Amino acid sequence: MGSILALNEQDIEQLITPEEVLAAVEEAFKRYGRGEARMPAKIYLDLPEHGGDFRAMPAYISGYAGIKWVNVHPGNLAKGIRTVMATIVLNNSQTGEPIACMDGTIITNYRTGAAAAVASKYLARGDSKILGLVGLGEQAKTQLLCISQVFELDQVKIYDVNPEVIEGFVSEFPGYRFTRCSLEEAVAADIVSTTTPVREPIIKKEWIKPGTHINAMGADAAGKEELDPGLLVQDGVKVIVDDLEQAFHSGEVNVPVRDGVLKRDSIYGILSDVVIGKLRGRETGDITIFDSTGLAIQDISTARVLYEKALERKIGSDLNWG
């Protein structure tokens, strides 16, 4: 076994761009829709006694295989520690040799923002100008960076329960026109991205206007939900998920399906089928909801791009494992 390229957080920061991640994630959805990628559902290791969980996410795409090992510990925020941390191992799919080990935390943030941007590209109105962000943590930053690659935003409405977080967010992005809003006002937008860890719905159905597109990003474990379940079954609403098995287990739809509010066959379809044109996306006046659970193909597709870019630029260090 030869040397393995190691890419730490600083290396990833040098290499990663919203544009390239957006292209990698869109390509991942296309390949998945065409049956050219393989990905079992993510595996959860729940540790409630420690206030969090771990997830193993393997995939094969574009000649590479790999796995992401990622945690979610919401209580870390109060300790000054990141709530989400990840490591990605990349392998040569033909020989099985490990070829790279890289920090996956920043990749996770960017590919999540890119997934929302891809969903918005295919499901939001083409003339969308107003973005609403609910929850202003790390995930919200890449929502903004990636969605603004697809749409020319005139206004970004922002809401968070912590005023200090709001001001810190605004100061980090001086080039945008922000409007500090109530929760209800923030979701009165063309595109809405929700990135909160809540376990009780916070977005009421009557707040959402026809023609709105929602990226529901926060529900990533069983029992989590951000949206009023009544919204999901409302006439004129299309619910599109990234992966059916994962969504029923841990996406925005997991609680409504469990409680019998939403029927499994009421899900309109998966985003990959919309991206490749197998399913129609937006119809005039629809409310579209993208239920994102996070796919391993997004991580491995992005990791491939960064690995090849690192080799070209001679960034990173070698791990010699014999």
PDB file of C-alpha atoms in Angstrom:
ATOM      1  CA  MET A   1       0.000   0.000   0.000  1.00  0.00           C
ATOM      2  CA  GLY A   2       1.431   3.356  -1.032  1.00  0.00           C
ATOM      3  CA  SER A   3       1.257   6.731   0.612  1.00  0.00           C
ATOM      4  CA  ILE A   4      -2.068   8.317   1.502  1.00  0.00           C
ATOM      5  CA  LEU A   5      -2.664  12.013   0.929  1.00  0.00           C
ATOM      6  CA  ALA A   6      -3.685  13.760   4.146  1.00  0.00           C
ATOM      7  CA  LEU A   7      -5.667  16.997   3.884  1.00  0.00           C
ATOM      8  CA  ASN A   8      -6.315  18.885   7.095  1.00  0.00           C
ATOM      9  CA  GLU A   9      -8.802  21.685   7.677  1.00  0.00           C
ATOM     10  CA  GLN A  10      -6.396  24.380   6.500  1.00  0.00           C
ATOM     11  CA  ASP A  11      -5.713  22.436   3.292  1.00  0.00           C
ATOM     12  CA  ILE A  12      -9.435  22.090   2.601  1.00  0.00           C
ATOM     13  CA  GLU A  13      -9.942  25.818   3.184  1.00  0.00           C
ATOM     14  CA  GLN A  14      -7.305  26.527   0.512  1.00  0.00           C
ATOM     15  CA  LEU A  15      -8.906  24.177  -1.974  1.00  0.00           C
ATOM     16  CA  ILE A  16     -12.662  24.508  -1.599  1.00  0.00           C
ATOM     17  CA  THR A  17     -14.887  26.949  -3.511  1.00  0.00           C
ATOM     18  CA  PRO A  18     -18.700  27.231  -3.646  1.00  0.00           C
ATOM     19  CA  GLU A  19     -18.645  27.026  -7.444  1.00  0.00           C
ATOM     20  CA  GLU A  20     -16.748  23.736  -7.588  1.00  0.00           C
ATOM     21  CA  VAL A  21     -18.744  22.117  -4.795  1.00  0.00           C
ATOM     22  CA  LEU A  22     -21.997  23.160  -6.471  1.00  0.00           C
ATOM     23  CA  ALA A  23     -20.867  21.535  -9.727  1.00  0.00           C
ATOM     24  CA  ALA A  24     -19.715  18.382  -7.908  1.00  0.00           C
ATOM     25  CA  VAL A  25     -22.982  18.014  -6.010  1.00  0.00           C
ATOM     26  CA  GLU A  26     -25.144  18.612  -9.077  1.00  0.00           C
ATOM     27  CA  GLU A  27     -23.102  15.993 -10.918  1.00  0.00           C
ATOM     28  CA  ALA A  28     -23.624  13.616  -7.990  1.00  0.00           C
ATOM     29  CA  PHE A  29     -27.398  14.005  -8.244  1.00  0.00           C
ATOM     30  CA  LYS A  30     -27.244  13.405 -12.004  1.00  0.00           C
ATOM     31  CA  ARG A  31     -25.163  10.267 -11.662  1.00  0.00           C
ATOM     32  CA  TYR A  32     -27.355   8.954  -8.864  1.00  0.00           C
ATOM     33  CA  GLY A  33     -30.442   9.552 -10.989  1.00  0.00           C
ATOM     34  CA  ARG A  34     -28.872   7.690 -13.923  1.00  0.00           C
ATOM     35  CA  GLY A  35     -27.865   4.740 -11.743  1.00  0.00           C
ATOM     36  CA  GLU A  36     -24.157   5.506 -12.049  1.00  0.00           C
ATOM     37  CA  ALA A  37     -23.529   5.885  -8.308  1.00  0.00           C
ATOM     38  CA  ARG A  38     -24.028   3.491  -5.412  1.00  0.00           C
ATOM     39  CA  MET A  39     -24.953   4.502  -1.908  1.00  0.00           C
ATOM     40  CA  PRO A  40     -26.528   2.553   0.937  1.00  0.00           C
ATOM     41  CA  ALA A  41     -28.472   4.545   3.495  1.00  0.00           C
ATOM     42  CA  LYS A  42     -26.367   6.108   6.225  1.00  0.00           C
ATOM     43  CA  ILE A  43     -25.872   4.124   9.417  1.00  0.00           C
ATOM     44  CA  TYR A  44     -26.573   5.795  12.767  1.00  0.00           C
ATOM     45  CA  LEU A  45     -24.767   5.046  16.012  1.00  0.00           C
ATOM     46  CA  ASP A  46     -26.975   6.722  18.617  1.00  0.00           C
ATOM     47  CA  LEU A  47     -25.367   7.665  21.937  1.00  0.00           C
ATOM     48  CA  PRO A  48     -28.102   9.491  23.877  1.00  0.00           C
ATOM     49  CA  GLU A  49     -26.111   9.210  27.103  1.00  0.00           C
ATOM     50  CA  HIS A  50     -23.512  11.451  25.443  1.00  0.00           C
ATOM     51  CA  GLY A  51     -26.035  13.765  23.825  1.00  0.00           C
ATOM     52  CA  GLY A  52     -25.264  12.930  20.227  1.00  0.00           C
ATOM     53  CA  ASP A  53     -24.734  10.373  17.491  1.00  0.00           C
ATOM     54  CA  PHE A  54     -22.308   9.219  14.819  1.00  0.00           C
ATOM     55  CA  ARG A  55     -23.107   8.439  11.185  1.00  0.00           C
ATOM     56  CA  ALA A  56     -21.249   6.243   8.694  1.00  0.00           C
ATOM     57  CA  MET A  57     -21.842   7.269   5.082  1.00  0.00           C
ATOM     58  CA  PRO A  58     -20.273   5.149   2.295  1.00  0.00           C
ATOM     59  CA  ALA A  59     -20.640   5.718  -1.453  1.00  0.00           C
ATOM     60  CA  TYR A  60     -19.196   4.986  -4.867  1.00  0.00           C
ATOM     61  CA  ILE A  61     -19.198   7.649  -7.596  1.00  0.00           C
ATOM     62  CA  SER A  62     -17.030   8.714 -10.545  1.00  0.00           C
ATOM     63  CA  GLY A  63     -14.412   5.991 -10.078  1.00  0.00           C
ATOM     64  CA  TYR A  64     -13.913   6.610  -6.376  1.00  0.00           C
ATOM     65  CA  ALA A  65     -15.256   4.906  -3.297  1.00  0.00           C
ATOM     66  CA  GLY A  66     -15.189   6.393   0.163  1.00  0.00           C
ATOM     67  CA  ILE A  67     -16.824   6.856   3.503  1.00  0.00           C
ATOM     68  CA  LYS A  68     -17.560   9.777   5.771  1.00  0.00           C
ATOM     69  CA  TRP A  69     -17.593   9.333   9.546  1.00  0.00           C
ATOM     70  CA  VAL A  70     -19.446  12.260  11.092  1.00  0.00           C
ATOM     71  CA  ASN A  71     -20.865  13.184  14.482  1.00  0.00           C
ATOM     72  CA  VAL A  72     -23.726  15.434  15.552  1.00  0.00           C
ATOM     73  CA  HIS A  73     -23.547  16.619  19.178  1.00  0.00           C
ATOM     74  CA  PRO A  74     -25.844  19.663  19.603  1.00  0.00           C
ATOM     75  CA  GLY A  75     -24.664  20.223  23.183  1.00  0.00           C
ATOM     76  CA  ASN A  76     -21.166  21.014  21.960  1.00  0.00           C
ATOM     77  CA  LEU A  77     -22.264  24.550  21.126  1.00  0.00           C
ATOM     78  CA  ALA A  78     -22.422  25.449  24.819  1.00  0.00           C
ATOM     79  CA  LYS A  79     -18.941  23.972  25.275  1.00  0.00           C
ATOM     80  CA  GLY A  80     -17.422  26.035  22.488  1.00  0.00           C
ATOM     81  CA  ILE A  81     -16.899  22.905  20.363  1.00  0.00           C
ATOM     82  CA  ARG A  82     -18.254  22.295  16.883  1.00  0.00           C
ATOM     83  CA  THR A  83     -21.497  20.338  16.865  1.00  0.00           C
ATOM     84  CA  VAL A  84     -20.598  18.564  13.604  1.00  0.00           C
ATOM     85  CA  MET A  85     -17.149  17.142  12.812  1.00  0.00           C
ATOM     86  CA  ALA A  86     -16.275  14.751  10.025  1.00  0.00           C
ATOM     87  CA  THR A  87     -13.488  12.709   8.452  1.00  0.00           C
ATOM     88  CA  ILE A  88     -13.551  11.339   4.903  1.00  0.00           C
ATOM     89  CA  VAL A  89     -11.514   8.371   3.659  1.00  0.00           C
ATOM     90  CA  LEU A  90     -11.215   8.115  -0.134  1.00  0.00           C
ATOM     91  CA  ASN A  91     -10.297   4.885  -1.926  1.00  0.00           C
ATOM     92  CA  ASN A  92      -9.314   3.796  -5.405  1.00  0.00           C
ATOM     93  CA  SER A  93     -12.436   1.845  -6.329  1.00  0.00           C
ATOM     94  CA  GLN A  94     -10.591  -0.470  -8.747  1.00  0.00           C
ATOM     95  CA  THR A  95      -7.970  -1.708  -6.275  1.00  0.00           C
ATOM     96  CA  GLY A  96      -9.501  -0.770  -2.936  1.00  0.00           C
ATOM     97  CA  GLU A  97      -6.375   1.119  -1.883  1.00  0.00           C
ATOM     98  CA  PRO A  98      -6.926   4.123   0.406  1.00  0.00           C
ATOM     99  CA  ILE A  99      -5.625   7.198  -1.381  1.00  0.00           C
ATOM    100  CA  ALA A 100      -6.688  10.095   0.836  1.00  0.00           C
ATOM    101  CA  CYS A 101      -7.822  10.950   4.332  1.00  0.00           C
ATOM    102  CA  MET A 102      -9.259  14.411   4.731  1.00  0.00           C
ATOM    103  CA  ASP A 103     -11.049  16.668   7.151  1.00  0.00           C
ATOM    104  CA  GLY A 104     -14.712  16.469   6.209  1.00  0.00           C
ATOM    105  CA  THR A 105     -16.208  19.174   8.405  1.00  0.00           C
ATOM    106  CA  ILE A 106     -15.919  22.025   5.919  1.00  0.00           C
ATOM    107  CA  ILE A 107     -16.848  19.671   3.098  1.00  0.00           C
ATOM    108  CA  THR A 108     -20.026  18.747   4.970  1.00  0.00           C
ATOM    109  CA  ASN A 109     -20.957  22.406   5.362  1.00  0.00           C
ATOM    110  CA  TYR A 110     -20.338  23.239   1.719  1.00  0.00           C
ATOM    111  CA  ARG A 111     -21.948  20.193   0.166  1.00  0.00           C
ATOM    112  CA  THR A 112     -25.065  20.801   2.293  1.00  0.00           C
ATOM    113  CA  GLY A 113     -25.292  24.362   1.018  1.00  0.00           C
ATOM    114  CA  ALA A 114     -24.704  23.100  -2.499  1.00  0.00           C
ATOM    115  CA  ALA A 115     -27.516  20.531  -2.188  1.00  0.00           C
ATOM    116  CA  ALA A 116     -29.919  23.324  -1.257  1.00  0.00           C
ATOM    117  CA  ALA A 117     -28.661  25.394  -4.185  1.00  0.00           C
ATOM    118  CA  VAL A 118     -29.199  22.512  -6.618  1.00  0.00           C
ATOM    119  CA  ALA A 119     -32.696  21.937  -5.226  1.00  0.00           C
ATOM    120  CA  SER A 120     -33.445  25.655  -5.509  1.00  0.00           C
ATOM    121  CA  LYS A 121     -32.168  25.711  -9.102  1.00  0.00           C
ATOM    122  CA  TYR A 122     -34.659  23.046 -10.140  1.00  0.00           C
ATOM    123  CA  LEU A 123     -37.562  23.766  -7.788  1.00  0.00           C
ATOM    124  CA  ALA A 124     -37.624  27.502  -7.017  1.00  0.00           C
ATOM    125  CA  ARG A 125     -39.022  30.162  -9.312  1.00  0.00           C
ATOM    126  CA  GLY A 126     -36.454  31.368 -11.795  1.00  0.00           C
ATOM    127  CA  ASP A 127     -37.050  34.993 -10.805  1.00  0.00           C
ATOM    128  CA  SER A 128     -36.421  34.387  -7.091  1.00  0.00           C
ATOM    129  CA  LYS A 129     -34.727  37.394  -5.483  1.00  0.00           C
ATOM    130  CA  ILE A 130     -35.398  37.056  -1.751  1.00  0.00           C
ATOM    131  CA  LEU A 131     -33.766  34.391   0.424  1.00  0.00           C
ATOM    132  CA  GLY A 132     -34.954  33.687   3.956  1.00  0.00           C
ATOM    133  CA  LEU A 133     -32.535  32.017   6.382  1.00  0.00           C
ATOM    134  CA  VAL A 134     -33.885  30.477   9.583  1.00  0.00           C
ATOM    135  CA  GLY A 135     -31.049  29.570  11.943  1.00  0.00           C
ATOM    136  CA  LEU A 136     -27.680  31.229  11.363  1.00  0.00           C
ATOM    137  CA  GLY A 137     -25.121  28.594  12.299  1.00  0.00           C
ATOM    138  CA  GLU A 138     -22.352  27.199  10.099  1.00  0.00           C
ATOM    139  CA  GLN A 139     -24.818  25.554   7.721  1.00  0.00           C
ATOM    140  CA  ALA A 140     -26.572  28.859   7.014  1.00  0.00           C
ATOM    141  CA  LYS A 141     -23.313  30.375   5.789  1.00  0.00           C
ATOM    142  CA  THR A 142     -22.931  27.888   2.969  1.00  0.00           C
ATOM    143  CA  GLN A 143     -26.645  28.083   2.184  1.00  0.00           C
ATOM    144  CA  LEU A 144     -26.053  31.745   1.448  1.00  0.00           C
ATOM    145  CA  LEU A 145     -22.785  31.240  -0.440  1.00  0.00           C
ATOM    146  CA  CYS A 146     -24.106  28.445  -2.655  1.00  0.00           C
ATOM    147  CA  ILE A 147     -27.632  29.698  -3.346  1.00  0.00           C
ATOM    148  CA  SER A 148     -26.213  33.075  -4.338  1.00  0.00           C
ATOM    149  CA  GLN A 149     -24.229  31.238  -7.035  1.00  0.00           C
ATOM    150  CA  VAL A 150     -27.529  30.326  -8.692  1.00  0.00           C
ATOM    151  CA  PHE A 151     -29.734  33.361  -7.977  1.00  0.00           C
ATOM    152  CA  GLU A 152     -29.101  37.099  -7.943  1.00  0.00           C
ATOM    153  CA  LEU A 153     -30.366  37.968  -4.482  1.00  0.00           C
ATOM    154  CA  ASP A 154     -31.726  41.430  -3.772  1.00  0.00           C
ATOM    155  CA  GLN A 155     -32.481  40.725  -0.121  1.00  0.00           C
ATOM    156  CA  VAL A 156     -31.601  38.148   2.524  1.00  0.00           C
ATOM    157  CA  LYS A 157     -34.022  37.901   5.427  1.00  0.00           C
ATOM    158  CA  ILE A 158     -32.424  36.429   8.538  1.00  0.00           C
ATOM    159  CA  TYR A 159     -33.684  35.009  11.805  1.00  0.00           C
ATOM    160  CA  ASP A 160     -31.997  33.356  14.759  1.00  0.00           C
ATOM    161  CA  VAL A 161     -32.972  32.994  18.400  1.00  0.00           C
ATOM    162  CA  ASN A 162     -29.610  34.499  19.437  1.00  0.00           C
ATOM    163  CA  PRO A 163     -29.131  38.232  18.622  1.00  0.00           C
ATOM    164  CA  GLU A 164     -25.342  37.910  18.950  1.00  0.00           C
ATOM    165  CA  VAL A 165     -25.323  35.189  16.303  1.00  0.00           C
ATOM    166  CA  ILE A 166     -27.304  37.456  13.989  1.00  0.00           C
ATOM    167  CA  GLU A 167     -24.798  40.296  14.295  1.00  0.00           C
ATOM    168  CA  GLY A 168     -21.857  37.955  13.844  1.00  0.00           C
ATOM    169  CA  PHE A 169     -23.435  36.521  10.701  1.00  0.00           C
ATOM    170  CA  VAL A 170     -24.066  39.958   9.215  1.00  0.00           C
ATOM    171  CA  SER A 171     -20.499  41.087   9.897  1.00  0.00           C
ATOM    172  CA  GLU A 172     -19.110  38.006   8.146  1.00  0.00           C
ATOM    173  CA  PHE A 173     -20.918  38.764   4.868  1.00  0.00           C
ATOM    174  CA  PRO A 174     -20.609  42.505   4.178  1.00  0.00           C
ATOM    175  CA  GLY A 175     -21.590  42.214   0.511  1.00  0.00           C
ATOM    176  CA  TYR A 176     -25.219  41.219   1.115  1.00  0.00           C
ATOM    177  CA  ARG A 177     -28.349  43.226   1.875  1.00  0.00           C
ATOM    178  CA  PHE A 178     -29.655  41.716   5.112  1.00  0.00           C
ATOM    179  CA  THR A 179     -32.973  42.341   6.828  1.00  0.00           C
ATOM    180  CA  ARG A 180     -33.268  41.236  10.449  1.00  0.00           C
ATOM    181  CA  CYS A 181     -36.715  39.677  10.803  1.00  0.00           C
ATOM    182  CA  SER A 182     -39.107  37.835  13.027  1.00  0.00           C
ATOM    183  CA  LEU A 183     -39.468  34.151  12.220  1.00  0.00           C
ATOM    184  CA  GLU A 184     -42.734  34.750  10.387  1.00  0.00           C
ATOM    185  CA  GLU A 185     -41.235  37.586   8.338  1.00  0.00           C
ATOM    186  CA  ALA A 186     -38.119  35.571   7.468  1.00  0.00           C
ATOM    187  CA  VAL A 187     -40.120  32.830   5.752  1.00  0.00           C
ATOM    188  CA  ALA A 188     -42.002  35.357   3.618  1.00  0.00           C
ATOM    189  CA  ALA A 189     -39.397  34.896   0.893  1.00  0.00           C
ATOM    190  CA  ASP A 190     -38.975  33.322  -2.536  1.00  0.00           C
ATOM    191  CA  ILE A 191     -36.537  30.717  -1.201  1.00  0.00           C
ATOM    192  CA  VAL A 192     -36.350  29.674   2.452  1.00  0.00           C
ATOM    193  CA  SER A 193     -33.605  27.562   4.033  1.00  0.00           C
ATOM    194  CA  THR A 194     -34.129  26.211   7.531  1.00  0.00           C
ATOM    195  CA  THR A 195     -31.059  24.902   9.370  1.00  0.00           C
ATOM    196  CA  THR A 196     -32.139  24.506  12.974  1.00  0.00           C
ATOM    197  CA  PRO A 197     -31.829  21.507  15.358  1.00  0.00           C
ATOM    198  CA  VAL A 198     -35.411  21.740  16.667  1.00  0.00           C
ATOM    199  CA  ARG A 199     -37.598  18.731  17.450  1.00  0.00           C
ATOM    200  CA  GLU A 200     -40.902  20.616  17.390  1.00  0.00           C
ATOM    201  CA  PRO A 201     -42.189  22.453  14.286  1.00  0.00           C
ATOM    202  CA  ILE A 202     -41.422  26.184  14.252  1.00  0.00           C
ATOM    203  CA  ILE A 203     -42.640  27.146  10.747  1.00  0.00           C
ATOM    204  CA  LYS A 204     -46.436  27.512  10.548  1.00  0.00           C
ATOM    205  CA  LYS A 205     -48.204  26.511   7.350  1.00  0.00           C
ATOM    206  CA  GLU A 206     -50.162  29.766   7.109  1.00  0.00           C
ATOM    207  CA  TRP A 207     -46.908  31.726   6.901  1.00  0.00           C
ATOM    208  CA  ILE A 208     -45.847  30.140   3.600  1.00  0.00           C
ATOM    209  CA  LYS A 209     -47.076  31.846   0.453  1.00  0.00           C
ATOM    210  CA  PRO A 210     -47.813  30.091  -2.872  1.00  0.00           C
ATOM    211  CA  GLY A 211     -44.730  29.987  -5.080  1.00  0.00           C
ATOM    212  CA  THR A 212     -42.287  29.599  -2.187  1.00  0.00           C
ATOM    213  CA  HIS A 213     -39.506  27.037  -2.276  1.00  0.00           C
ATOM    214  CA  ILE A 214     -38.281  25.654   1.067  1.00  0.00           C
ATOM    215  CA  ASN A 215     -35.013  23.854   1.717  1.00  0.00           C
ATOM    216  CA  ALA A 216     -35.724  21.900   4.913  1.00  0.00           C
ATOM    217  CA  MET A 217     -32.176  21.096   6.010  1.00  0.00           C
ATOM    218  CA  GLY A 218     -32.320  20.810   9.786  1.00  0.00           C
ATOM    219  CA  ALA A 219     -34.113  17.494  10.275  1.00  0.00           C
ATOM    220  CA  ASP A 220     -31.257  15.004   9.998  1.00  0.00           C
ATOM    221  CA  ALA A 221     -32.154  12.477  12.692  1.00  0.00           C
ATOM    222  CA  ALA A 222     -35.238  10.583  13.836  1.00  0.00           C
ATOM    223  CA  GLY A 223     -37.659  12.797  15.750  1.00  0.00           C
ATOM    224  CA  LYS A 224     -36.501  16.083  14.253  1.00  0.00           C
ATOM    225  CA  GLU A 225     -38.852  18.389  12.320  1.00  0.00           C
ATOM    226  CA  GLU A 226     -38.919  22.107  11.535  1.00  0.00           C
ATOM    227  CA  LEU A 227     -42.098  22.512   9.465  1.00  0.00           C
ATOM    228  CA  ASP A 228     -45.756  22.371  10.445  1.00  0.00           C
ATOM    229  CA  PRO A 229     -46.769  18.864   9.252  1.00  0.00           C
ATOM    230  CA  GLY A 230     -49.989  20.376   7.926  1.00  0.00           C
ATOM    231  CA  LEU A 231     -47.893  22.204   5.327  1.00  0.00           C
ATOM    232  CA  LEU A 232     -46.625  18.927   3.886  1.00  0.00           C
ATOM    233  CA  VAL A 233     -50.141  17.673   3.112  1.00  0.00           C
ATOM    234  CA  GLN A 234     -51.558  20.986   1.916  1.00  0.00           C
ATOM    235  CA  ASP A 235     -52.950  21.210  -1.624  1.00  0.00           C
ATOM    236  CA  GLY A 236     -50.436  22.635  -4.090  1.00  0.00           C
ATOM    237  CA  VAL A 237     -47.415  21.428  -2.113  1.00  0.00           C
ATOM    238  CA  LYS A 238     -44.752  19.143  -3.590  1.00  0.00           C
ATOM    239  CA  VAL A 239     -42.399  17.346  -1.213  1.00  0.00           C
ATOM    240  CA  ILE A 240     -39.152  16.215  -2.829  1.00  0.00           C
ATOM    241  CA  VAL A 241     -36.563  14.255  -0.838  1.00  0.00           C
ATOM    242  CA  ASP A 242     -32.913  13.486  -1.498  1.00  0.00           C
ATOM    243  CA  ASP A 243     -33.296   9.793  -0.612  1.00  0.00           C
ATOM    244  CA  LEU A 244     -36.499   7.994   0.331  1.00  0.00           C
ATOM    245  CA  GLU A 245     -35.068   5.542   2.859  1.00  0.00           C
ATOM    246  CA  GLN A 246     -33.102   8.205   4.698  1.00  0.00           C
ATOM    247  CA  ALA A 247     -35.989  10.674   4.606  1.00  0.00           C
ATOM    248  CA  PHE A 248     -38.424   8.232   6.184  1.00  0.00           C
ATOM    249  CA  HIS A 249     -35.896   7.505   8.913  1.00  0.00           C
ATOM    250  CA  SER A 250     -34.534  10.935   9.685  1.00  0.00           C
ATOM    251  CA  GLY A 251     -35.692  13.663   7.283  1.00  0.00           C
ATOM    252  CA  GLU A 252     -38.307  16.368   7.636  1.00  0.00           C
ATOM    253  CA  VAL A 253     -40.968  13.821   6.724  1.00  0.00           C
ATOM    254  CA  ASN A 254     -39.940  11.239   9.337  1.00  0.00           C
ATOM    255  CA  VAL A 255     -42.289  12.389  12.118  1.00  0.00           C
ATOM    256  CA  PRO A 256     -45.348  13.101   9.910  1.00  0.00           C
ATOM    257  CA  VAL A 257     -44.948   9.661   8.275  1.00  0.00           C
ATOM    258  CA  ARG A 258     -44.483   7.967  11.647  1.00  0.00           C
ATOM    259  CA  ASP A 259     -47.583   9.689  13.024  1.00  0.00           C
ATOM    260  CA  GLY A 260     -49.693   8.887   9.960  1.00  0.00           C
ATOM    261  CA  VAL A 261     -50.130  12.534   8.982  1.00  0.00           C
ATOM    262  CA  LEU A 262     -48.236  12.060   5.712  1.00  0.00           C
ATOM    263  CA  LYS A 263     -48.486   8.938   3.559  1.00  0.00           C
ATOM    264  CA  ARG A 264     -45.295   7.573   2.047  1.00  0.00           C
ATOM    265  CA  ASP A 265     -46.794   7.590  -1.436  1.00  0.00           C
ATOM    266  CA  SER A 266     -47.599  11.301  -1.060  1.00  0.00           C
ATOM    267  CA  ILE A 267     -43.911  12.132  -1.534  1.00  0.00           C
ATOM    268  CA  TYR A 268     -43.604  13.611  -5.019  1.00  0.00           C
ATOM    269  CA  GLY A 269     -40.211  12.048  -5.700  1.00  0.00           C
ATOM    270  CA  ILE A 270     -36.461  12.326  -5.284  1.00  0.00           C
ATOM    271  CA  LEU A 271     -34.377  15.303  -6.365  1.00  0.00           C
ATOM    272  CA  SER A 272     -32.160  13.218  -8.649  1.00  0.00           C
ATOM    273  CA  ASP A 273     -35.160  12.380 -10.827  1.00  0.00           C
ATOM    274  CA  VAL A 274     -35.999  16.074 -11.121  1.00  0.00           C
ATOM    275  CA  VAL A 275     -32.398  16.970 -11.985  1.00  0.00           C
ATOM    276  CA  ILE A 276     -32.218  14.420 -14.823  1.00  0.00           C
ATOM    277  CA  GLY A 277     -35.656  15.405 -16.128  1.00  0.00           C
ATOM    278  CA  LYS A 278     -37.440  12.195 -15.173  1.00  0.00           C
ATOM    279  CA  LEU A 279     -39.835  14.214 -12.998  1.00  0.00           C
ATOM    280  CA  ARG A 280     -41.142  17.724 -13.573  1.00  0.00           C
ATOM    281  CA  GLY A 281     -40.082  20.268 -11.011  1.00  0.00           C
ATOM    282  CA  ARG A 282     -42.022  23.413 -10.249  1.00  0.00           C
ATOM    283  CA  GLU A 283     -45.482  24.132 -11.554  1.00  0.00           C
ATOM    284  CA  THR A 284     -46.795  27.711 -11.394  1.00  0.00           C
ATOM    285  CA  GLY A 285     -47.878  28.565  -7.865  1.00  0.00           C
ATOM    286  CA  ASP A 286     -46.551  25.395  -6.255  1.00  0.00           C
ATOM    287  CA  ILE A 287     -45.020  25.393  -2.814  1.00  0.00           C
ATOM    288  CA  THR A 288     -42.019  23.108  -3.169  1.00  0.00           C
ATOM    289  CA  ILE A 289     -40.229  21.542  -0.222  1.00  0.00           C
ATOM    290  CA  PHE A 290     -36.825  19.881  -0.478  1.00  0.00           C
ATOM    291  CA  ASP A 291     -36.272  17.466   2.400  1.00  0.00           C
ATOM    292  CA  SER A 292     -32.515  17.077   2.723  1.00  0.00           C
ATOM    293  CA  THR A 293     -30.953  14.337   4.841  1.00  0.00           C
ATOM    294  CA  GLY A 294     -27.477  14.626   3.335  1.00  0.00           C
ATOM    295  CA  LEU A 295     -26.093  12.057   0.895  1.00  0.00           C
ATOM    296  CA  ALA A 296     -22.740  10.301   0.908  1.00  0.00           C
ATOM    297  CA  ILE A 297     -22.494  10.774  -2.862  1.00  0.00           C
ATOM    298  CA  GLN A 298     -22.340  14.530  -2.234  1.00  0.00           C
ATOM    299  CA  ASP A 299     -19.368  14.051   0.104  1.00  0.00           C
ATOM    300  CA  ILE A 300     -17.449  11.619  -2.100  1.00  0.00           C
ATOM    301  CA  SER A 301     -18.068  13.632  -5.276  1.00  0.00           C
ATOM    302  CA  THR A 302     -16.743  16.746  -3.533  1.00  0.00           C
ATOM    303  CA  ALA A 303     -13.831  14.839  -1.962  1.00  0.00           C
ATOM    304  CA  ARG A 304     -12.817  13.585  -5.420  1.00  0.00           C
ATOM    305  CA  VAL A 305     -12.633  17.130  -6.773  1.00  0.00           C
ATOM    306  CA  LEU A 306     -10.569  18.318  -3.802  1.00  0.00           C
ATOM    307  CA  TYR A 307      -8.242  15.295  -3.967  1.00  0.00           C
ATOM    308  CA  GLU A 308      -7.472  15.837  -7.640  1.00  0.00           C
ATOM    309  CA  LYS A 309      -7.035  19.564  -7.089  1.00  0.00           C
ATOM    310  CA  ALA A 310      -4.693  18.921  -4.150  1.00  0.00           C
ATOM    311  CA  LEU A 311      -2.509  16.622  -6.252  1.00  0.00           C
ATOM    312  CA  GLU A 312      -2.325  19.252  -8.979  1.00  0.00           C
ATOM    313  CA  ARG A 313      -1.403  22.035  -6.539  1.00  0.00           C
ATOM    314  CA  LYS A 314       0.795  19.824  -4.340  1.00  0.00           C
ATOM    315  CA  ILE A 315      -1.227  20.626  -1.224  1.00  0.00           C
ATOM    316  CA  GLY A 316      -1.367  18.252   1.747  1.00  0.00           C
ATOM    317  CA  SER A 317       1.041  15.772   3.278  1.00  0.00           C
ATOM    318  CA  ASP A 318       1.776  12.076   2.801  1.00  0.00           C
ATOM    319  CA  LEU A 319       0.881   9.377   5.275  1.00  0.00           C
ATOM    320  CA  ASN A 320       3.104   6.340   4.752  1.00  0.00           C
ATOM    321  CA  TRP A 321       1.313   3.259   6.091  1.00  0.00           C
ATOM    322  CA  GLY A 322       3.646   0.654   4.663  1.00  0.00           C
TER     323      GLY A 322
END
